[in-house]
Amino acid sequence: MEGAGRIFAGEYCRARNVRADFAGENPVLVTPGGMVCRLLYVAGTLTGKEQHSGGPFYGRVADPTGVFEIRRMRPDAGLQTAISGIDVPAFVTVLGQARVMTDGANPSPYIELMEIREVDRMIRDLWIVRTAELTYERLSLMKEAIGTGTGSDPFACAISEFQITQSALGSLAEMVCKALEHVVDASKKEATDGRVLEKVLSIIRESAGKKGIPLEELIGLAGKSGIDETAVRESVRTLLEEDECYQPAREVYKPL
């Protein structure tokens, strides 16, 4: 998304409304890691939404580090249609402007919604990986700025505003590591699920015979390979959807 910044929720939610020379005439949000936030492109899981006909929209999009508050104060028919077509929970990407609510004691950053799209896990995971790369690059430059006392105006502003130290940067880096671990864990789970699916299909092919294999027998044979009942039932459902097997009778399965 050219021209749009990427940032994790765990860092963005600590941003502050700052007016400085690098910001021009309009206030922008500066984060503890020295990012100047204007237009943002984020991805995560839409965990909640609230929208009344003709009224404002409120939503929450979670990434592995925290939650983005999403708002749209002015009605927009196109956005309302897009939002109504997304069932919670769902992976989404969001394009919007960095904003902050200043009511109360603590500023509360949010994103003013411009565009929202439902996506799949792969798109969400690609966003995590690219956002991690950009964050690491920025934190490395900021670490150098702290050590040398030089650097860009946003870095100087963030260091002053948040009293950033090398230790604080380390905490941000750990946050990024945890986000990447989430992608790795998901990949391992998908790989494991794929192996389970192949094993269950193999059992059906080998044991179905002319009449098919009853579910209870399938669960028993799969259990000898360390596959529990829940995984067998989920695998059978997937195999039916993918036309890898069919049911000649209730809870009896044969390969196609």
mmCIF file of C-alpha atoms in Angstrom, residues 12-246:
data_model
loop_
_atom_site.group_PDB
_atom_site.id
_atom_site.type_symbol
_atom_site.label_atom_id
_atom_site.label_comp_id
_atom_site.label_asym_id
_atom_site.label_seq_id
_atom_site.Cartn_x
_atom_site.Cartn_y
_atom_site.Cartn_z
ATOM 1 C CA TYR A 12 0.447 2.572 17.825
ATOM 2 C CA CYS A 13 -1.740 2.554 20.921
ATOM 3 C CA ARG A 14 1.027 4.435 22.765
ATOM 4 C CA ALA A 15 1.251 7.213 20.153
ATOM 5 C CA ARG A 16 0.694 10.861 21.054
ATOM 6 C CA ASN A 17 -0.687 13.876 19.243
ATOM 7 C CA VAL A 18 2.329 16.039 18.401
ATOM 8 C CA ARG A 19 2.670 19.264 16.442
ATOM 9 C CA ALA A 20 6.233 19.756 15.277
ATOM 10 C CA ASP A 21 8.238 21.144 12.346
ATOM 11 C CA PHE A 22 8.257 17.811 10.524
ATOM 12 C CA ALA A 23 4.474 17.620 10.809
ATOM 13 C CA GLY A 24 3.719 20.775 8.823
ATOM 14 C CA GLU A 25 0.529 22.574 9.730
ATOM 15 C CA ASN A 26 -1.482 19.472 10.680
ATOM 16 C CA PRO A 27 -0.987 17.480 13.895
ATOM 17 C CA VAL A 28 0.273 13.946 13.409
ATOM 18 C CA LEU A 29 0.829 11.021 15.758
ATOM 19 C CA VAL A 30 4.352 10.104 16.826
ATOM 20 C CA THR A 31 5.004 6.688 18.372
ATOM 21 C CA PRO A 32 7.620 5.588 20.946
ATOM 22 C CA GLY A 33 9.565 3.979 18.091
ATOM 23 C CA GLY A 34 9.824 7.254 16.206
ATOM 24 C CA MET A 35 7.202 6.623 13.525
ATOM 25 C CA VAL A 36 5.207 9.553 12.210
ATOM 26 C CA CYS A 37 1.679 8.247 11.616
ATOM 27 C CA ARG A 38 -0.561 9.809 9.012
ATOM 28 C CA LEU A 39 -2.110 7.376 6.527
ATOM 29 C CA LEU A 40 -1.973 3.791 7.843
ATOM 30 C CA TYR A 41 -2.450 0.333 6.352
ATOM 31 C CA VAL A 42 -3.072 -2.313 9.008
ATOM 32 C CA ALA A 43 -4.270 -5.907 9.110
ATOM 33 C CA GLY A 44 -5.687 -8.178 11.764
ATOM 34 C CA THR A 45 -8.840 -9.823 13.025
ATOM 35 C CA LEU A 46 -12.042 -7.811 13.150
ATOM 36 C CA THR A 47 -13.226 -8.779 16.630
ATOM 37 C CA GLY A 48 -16.131 -6.394 16.980
ATOM 38 C CA LYS A 49 -18.173 -3.858 15.060
ATOM 39 C CA GLU A 50 -20.991 -1.477 15.852
ATOM 40 C CA GLN A 51 -22.831 0.530 13.260
ATOM 41 C CA HIS A 52 -26.283 2.041 13.241
ATOM 42 C CA SER A 53 -27.970 2.982 9.989
ATOM 43 C CA GLY A 54 -26.765 6.405 8.917
ATOM 44 C CA GLY A 55 -24.615 6.734 12.035
ATOM 45 C CA PRO A 56 -20.943 6.402 12.983
ATOM 46 C CA PHE A 57 -19.038 3.099 12.857
ATOM 47 C CA TYR A 58 -16.933 1.668 15.680
ATOM 48 C CA GLY A 59 -14.786 -1.417 15.318
ATOM 49 C CA ARG A 60 -11.834 -3.279 16.810
ATOM 50 C CA VAL A 61 -9.086 -4.944 14.770
ATOM 51 C CA ALA A 62 -6.608 -7.110 16.680
ATOM 52 C CA ASP A 63 -3.081 -8.029 15.613
ATOM 53 C CA PRO A 64 -0.773 -10.243 17.745
ATOM 54 C CA THR A 65 0.436 -7.209 19.749
ATOM 55 C CA GLY A 66 -2.774 -5.373 20.596
ATOM 56 C CA VAL A 67 -5.978 -3.844 19.256
ATOM 57 C CA PHE A 68 -6.619 -0.963 16.843
ATOM 58 C CA GLU A 69 -9.705 1.120 17.522
ATOM 59 C CA ILE A 70 -11.420 1.856 14.196
ATOM 60 C CA ARG A 71 -13.917 4.671 13.742
ATOM 61 C CA ARG A 72 -15.851 6.339 10.945
ATOM 62 C CA MET A 73 -17.730 9.352 12.209
ATOM 63 C CA ARG A 74 -19.296 10.474 8.915
ATOM 64 C CA PRO A 75 -21.755 8.099 7.234
ATOM 65 C CA ASP A 76 -20.524 6.444 4.035
ATOM 66 C CA ALA A 77 -22.855 4.173 2.071
ATOM 67 C CA GLY A 78 -20.025 2.252 0.401
ATOM 68 C CA LEU A 79 -18.257 1.551 3.671
ATOM 69 C CA GLN A 80 -21.512 0.609 5.361
ATOM 70 C CA THR A 81 -22.149 -2.006 2.660
ATOM 71 C CA ALA A 82 -18.612 -3.381 2.949
ATOM 72 C CA ILE A 83 -18.784 -3.577 6.730
ATOM 73 C CA SER A 84 -22.207 -5.233 6.806
ATOM 74 C CA GLY A 85 -20.872 -7.978 4.542
ATOM 75 C CA ILE A 86 -18.123 -8.982 7.004
ATOM 76 C CA ASP A 87 -19.029 -11.405 9.776
ATOM 77 C CA VAL A 88 -17.095 -11.185 13.053
ATOM 78 C CA PRO A 89 -14.511 -12.590 13.535
ATOM 79 C CA ALA A 90 -12.750 -12.174 10.188
ATOM 80 C CA PHE A 91 -9.312 -11.257 8.886
ATOM 81 C CA VAL A 92 -9.376 -7.757 7.407
ATOM 82 C CA THR A 93 -7.136 -5.016 6.086
ATOM 83 C CA VAL A 94 -7.867 -1.408 6.962
ATOM 84 C CA LEU A 95 -6.755 1.826 5.326
ATOM 85 C CA GLY A 96 -7.274 4.967 7.349
ATOM 86 C CA GLN A 97 -5.963 8.164 8.888
ATOM 87 C CA ALA A 98 -4.163 8.239 12.214
ATOM 88 C CA ARG A 99 -6.248 10.073 14.790
ATOM 89 C CA VAL A 100 -6.386 10.520 18.562
ATOM 90 C CA MET A 101 -9.210 11.172 21.003
ATOM 91 C CA THR A 102 -8.066 13.718 23.579
ATOM 92 C CA ASP A 103 -11.049 13.554 25.931
ATOM 93 C CA GLY A 104 -10.074 12.547 29.441
ATOM 94 C CA ALA A 105 -6.671 12.201 31.054
ATOM 95 C CA ASN A 106 -5.032 9.889 28.485
ATOM 96 C CA PRO A 107 -4.957 10.352 24.698
ATOM 97 C CA SER A 108 -6.566 7.427 22.857
ATOM 98 C CA PRO A 109 -5.246 6.756 19.334
ATOM 99 C CA TYR A 110 -7.626 5.332 16.732
ATOM 100 C CA ILE A 111 -7.852 4.984 12.947
ATOM 101 C CA GLU A 112 -10.374 6.992 10.939
ATOM 102 C CA LEU A 113 -11.650 4.366 8.503
ATOM 103 C CA MET A 114 -11.305 4.954 4.765
ATOM 104 C CA GLU A 115 -11.395 1.386 3.439
ATOM 105 C CA ILE A 116 -11.900 -2.094 4.876
ATOM 106 C CA ARG A 117 -11.592 -5.436 3.101
ATOM 107 C CA GLU A 118 -12.022 -9.027 4.233
ATOM 108 C CA VAL A 119 -8.892 -11.090 3.512
ATOM 109 C CA ASP A 120 -7.476 -14.520 4.339
ATOM 110 C CA ARG A 121 -4.854 -15.596 6.872
ATOM 111 C CA MET A 122 -2.072 -15.485 4.271
ATOM 112 C CA ILE A 123 -2.625 -11.760 3.620
ATOM 113 C CA ARG A 124 -2.718 -11.064 7.360
ATOM 114 C CA ASP A 125 0.492 -13.035 7.908
ATOM 115 C CA LEU A 126 2.266 -11.294 5.014
ATOM 116 C CA TRP A 127 1.325 -7.972 6.618
ATOM 117 C CA ILE A 128 2.824 -9.101 9.931
ATOM 118 C CA VAL A 129 6.090 -10.138 8.278
ATOM 119 C CA ARG A 130 6.479 -6.914 6.274
ATOM 120 C CA THR A 131 5.479 -4.733 9.222
ATOM 121 C CA ALA A 132 8.050 -6.534 11.367
ATOM 122 C CA GLU A 133 10.774 -5.847 8.775
ATOM 123 C CA LEU A 134 9.941 -2.149 8.620
ATOM 124 C CA THR A 135 9.720 -1.865 12.404
ATOM 125 C CA TYR A 136 13.100 -3.529 12.926
ATOM 126 C CA GLU A 137 14.693 -1.161 10.403
ATOM 127 C CA ARG A 138 13.193 1.863 12.159
ATOM 128 C CA LEU A 139 14.172 0.672 15.629
ATOM 129 C CA SER A 140 17.756 0.069 14.455
ATOM 130 C CA LEU A 141 17.984 3.638 13.188
ATOM 131 C CA MET A 142 16.497 4.958 16.408
ATOM 132 C CA LYS A 143 18.958 2.923 18.475
ATOM 133 C CA GLU A 144 21.766 4.596 16.537
ATOM 134 C CA ALA A 145 20.179 8.002 17.133
ATOM 135 C CA ILE A 146 20.084 7.388 20.891
ATOM 136 C CA GLY A 147 23.696 6.286 20.906
ATOM 137 C CA THR A 148 25.053 9.176 18.826
ATOM 138 C CA GLY A 149 22.686 11.934 19.878
ATOM 139 C CA THR A 150 21.850 12.563 16.222
ATOM 140 C CA GLY A 151 19.000 11.479 13.978
ATOM 141 C CA SER A 152 15.819 12.684 12.351
ATOM 142 C CA ASP A 153 13.378 15.119 13.946
ATOM 143 C CA PRO A 154 10.752 12.380 14.533
ATOM 144 C CA PHE A 155 13.318 10.313 16.432
ATOM 145 C CA ALA A 156 14.354 13.296 18.542
ATOM 146 C CA CYS A 157 10.702 14.077 19.205
ATOM 147 C CA ALA A 158 9.922 10.486 20.243
ATOM 148 C CA ILE A 159 12.995 10.249 22.490
ATOM 149 C CA SER A 160 12.000 13.462 24.244
ATOM 150 C CA GLU A 161 8.256 12.782 24.382
ATOM 151 C CA PHE A 162 8.503 9.210 25.682
ATOM 152 C CA GLN A 163 11.903 9.329 27.414
ATOM 153 C CA ILE A 164 13.000 6.449 25.200
ATOM 154 C CA THR A 165 16.034 4.402 26.246
ATOM 155 C CA GLN A 166 17.832 1.425 24.712
ATOM 156 C CA SER A 167 15.839 -0.782 27.092
ATOM 157 C CA ALA A 168 12.540 0.648 25.846
ATOM 158 C CA LEU A 169 13.583 -0.076 22.265
ATOM 159 C CA GLY A 170 14.397 -3.627 23.339
ATOM 160 C CA SER A 171 10.841 -4.032 24.620
ATOM 161 C CA LEU A 172 9.471 -2.891 21.261
ATOM 162 C CA ALA A 173 11.758 -5.361 19.486
ATOM 163 C CA GLU A 174 10.479 -8.166 21.735
ATOM 164 C CA MET A 175 6.928 -7.209 20.778
ATOM 165 C CA VAL A 176 7.838 -7.641 17.104
ATOM 166 C CA CYS A 177 9.395 -11.048 17.830
ATOM 167 C CA LYS A 178 6.194 -12.211 19.481
ATOM 168 C CA ALA A 179 4.184 -11.086 16.450
ATOM 169 C CA LEU A 180 6.428 -13.140 14.166
ATOM 170 C CA GLU A 181 6.133 -16.164 16.455
ATOM 171 C CA HIS A 182 2.387 -15.971 15.902
ATOM 172 C CA VAL A 183 2.938 -16.375 12.147
ATOM 173 C CA VAL A 184 5.346 -19.284 12.687
ATOM 174 C CA ASP A 185 2.931 -21.020 15.065
ATOM 175 C CA ALA A 186 0.113 -20.642 12.548
ATOM 176 C CA SER A 187 2.311 -22.092 9.803
ATOM 177 C CA LYS A 188 3.212 -25.080 11.985
ATOM 178 C CA LYS A 189 -0.453 -25.646 12.820
ATOM 179 C CA GLU A 190 -1.429 -25.528 9.151
ATOM 180 C CA ALA A 191 1.350 -27.989 8.304
ATOM 181 C CA THR A 192 0.210 -30.287 11.122
ATOM 182 C CA ASP A 193 -3.414 -30.025 9.999
ATOM 183 C CA GLY A 194 -2.326 -30.960 6.474
ATOM 184 C CA ARG A 195 -0.534 -34.077 7.697
ATOM 185 C CA VAL A 196 -3.541 -35.105 9.777
ATOM 186 C CA LEU A 197 -5.809 -34.642 6.765
ATOM 187 C CA GLU A 198 -3.555 -36.827 4.613
ATOM 188 C CA LYS A 199 -3.419 -39.540 7.277
ATOM 189 C CA VAL A 200 -7.206 -39.646 7.745
ATOM 190 C CA LEU A 201 -7.734 -39.841 3.980
ATOM 191 C CA SER A 202 -5.149 -42.625 3.788
ATOM 192 C CA ILE A 203 -7.007 -44.609 6.459
ATOM 193 C CA ILE A 204 -10.297 -44.188 4.590
ATOM 194 C CA ARG A 205 -8.734 -45.385 1.346
ATOM 195 C CA GLU A 206 -7.088 -48.396 2.959
ATOM 196 C CA SER A 207 -9.988 -49.486 5.195
ATOM 197 C CA ALA A 208 -13.196 -48.455 3.451
ATOM 198 C CA GLY A 209 -13.657 -51.650 1.429
ATOM 199 C CA LYS A 210 -16.863 -51.962 -0.597
ATOM 200 C CA LYS A 211 -19.210 -50.651 2.096
ATOM 201 C CA GLY A 212 -17.080 -47.834 3.486
ATOM 202 C CA ILE A 213 -15.598 -47.276 6.936
ATOM 203 C CA PRO A 214 -17.845 -46.286 9.870
ATOM 204 C CA LEU A 215 -16.854 -43.153 11.750
ATOM 205 C CA GLU A 216 -16.233 -44.997 15.018
ATOM 206 C CA GLU A 217 -13.852 -47.403 13.302
ATOM 207 C CA LEU A 218 -12.097 -44.486 11.603
ATOM 208 C CA ILE A 219 -11.678 -42.724 14.965
ATOM 209 C CA GLY A 220 -10.212 -45.900 16.460
ATOM 210 C CA LEU A 221 -7.686 -46.426 13.644
ATOM 211 C CA ALA A 222 -6.700 -42.755 13.621
ATOM 212 C CA GLY A 223 -6.238 -42.846 17.389
ATOM 213 C CA LYS A 224 -3.471 -45.419 16.932
ATOM 214 C CA SER A 225 -1.601 -42.741 14.953
ATOM 215 C CA GLY A 226 -2.095 -40.153 17.704
ATOM 216 C CA ILE A 227 -5.014 -38.335 16.044
ATOM 217 C CA ASP A 228 -7.815 -37.478 18.463
ATOM 218 C CA GLU A 229 -11.547 -37.677 17.770
ATOM 219 C CA THR A 230 -12.011 -33.937 17.273
ATOM 220 C CA ALA A 231 -9.263 -33.830 14.631
ATOM 221 C CA VAL A 232 -10.816 -36.835 12.840
ATOM 222 C CA ARG A 233 -14.250 -35.216 12.712
ATOM 223 C CA GLU A 234 -12.797 -31.932 11.436
ATOM 224 C CA SER A 235 -10.718 -33.780 8.835
ATOM 225 C CA VAL A 236 -13.730 -35.752 7.584
ATOM 226 C CA ARG A 237 -15.726 -32.555 7.248
ATOM 227 C CA THR A 238 -12.944 -30.988 5.178
ATOM 228 C CA LEU A 239 -12.535 -34.099 3.002
ATOM 229 C CA LEU A 240 -16.267 -34.080 2.264
ATOM 230 C CA GLU A 241 -16.159 -30.406 1.313
ATOM 231 C CA GLU A 242 -13.162 -31.025 -0.958
ATOM 232 C CA ASP A 243 -14.843 -34.060 -2.601
ATOM 233 C CA GLU A 244 -12.090 -36.413 -1.451
ATOM 234 C CA CYS A 245 -14.655 -38.760 0.082
ATOM 235 C CA TYR A 246 -18.428 -39.257 0.356
#
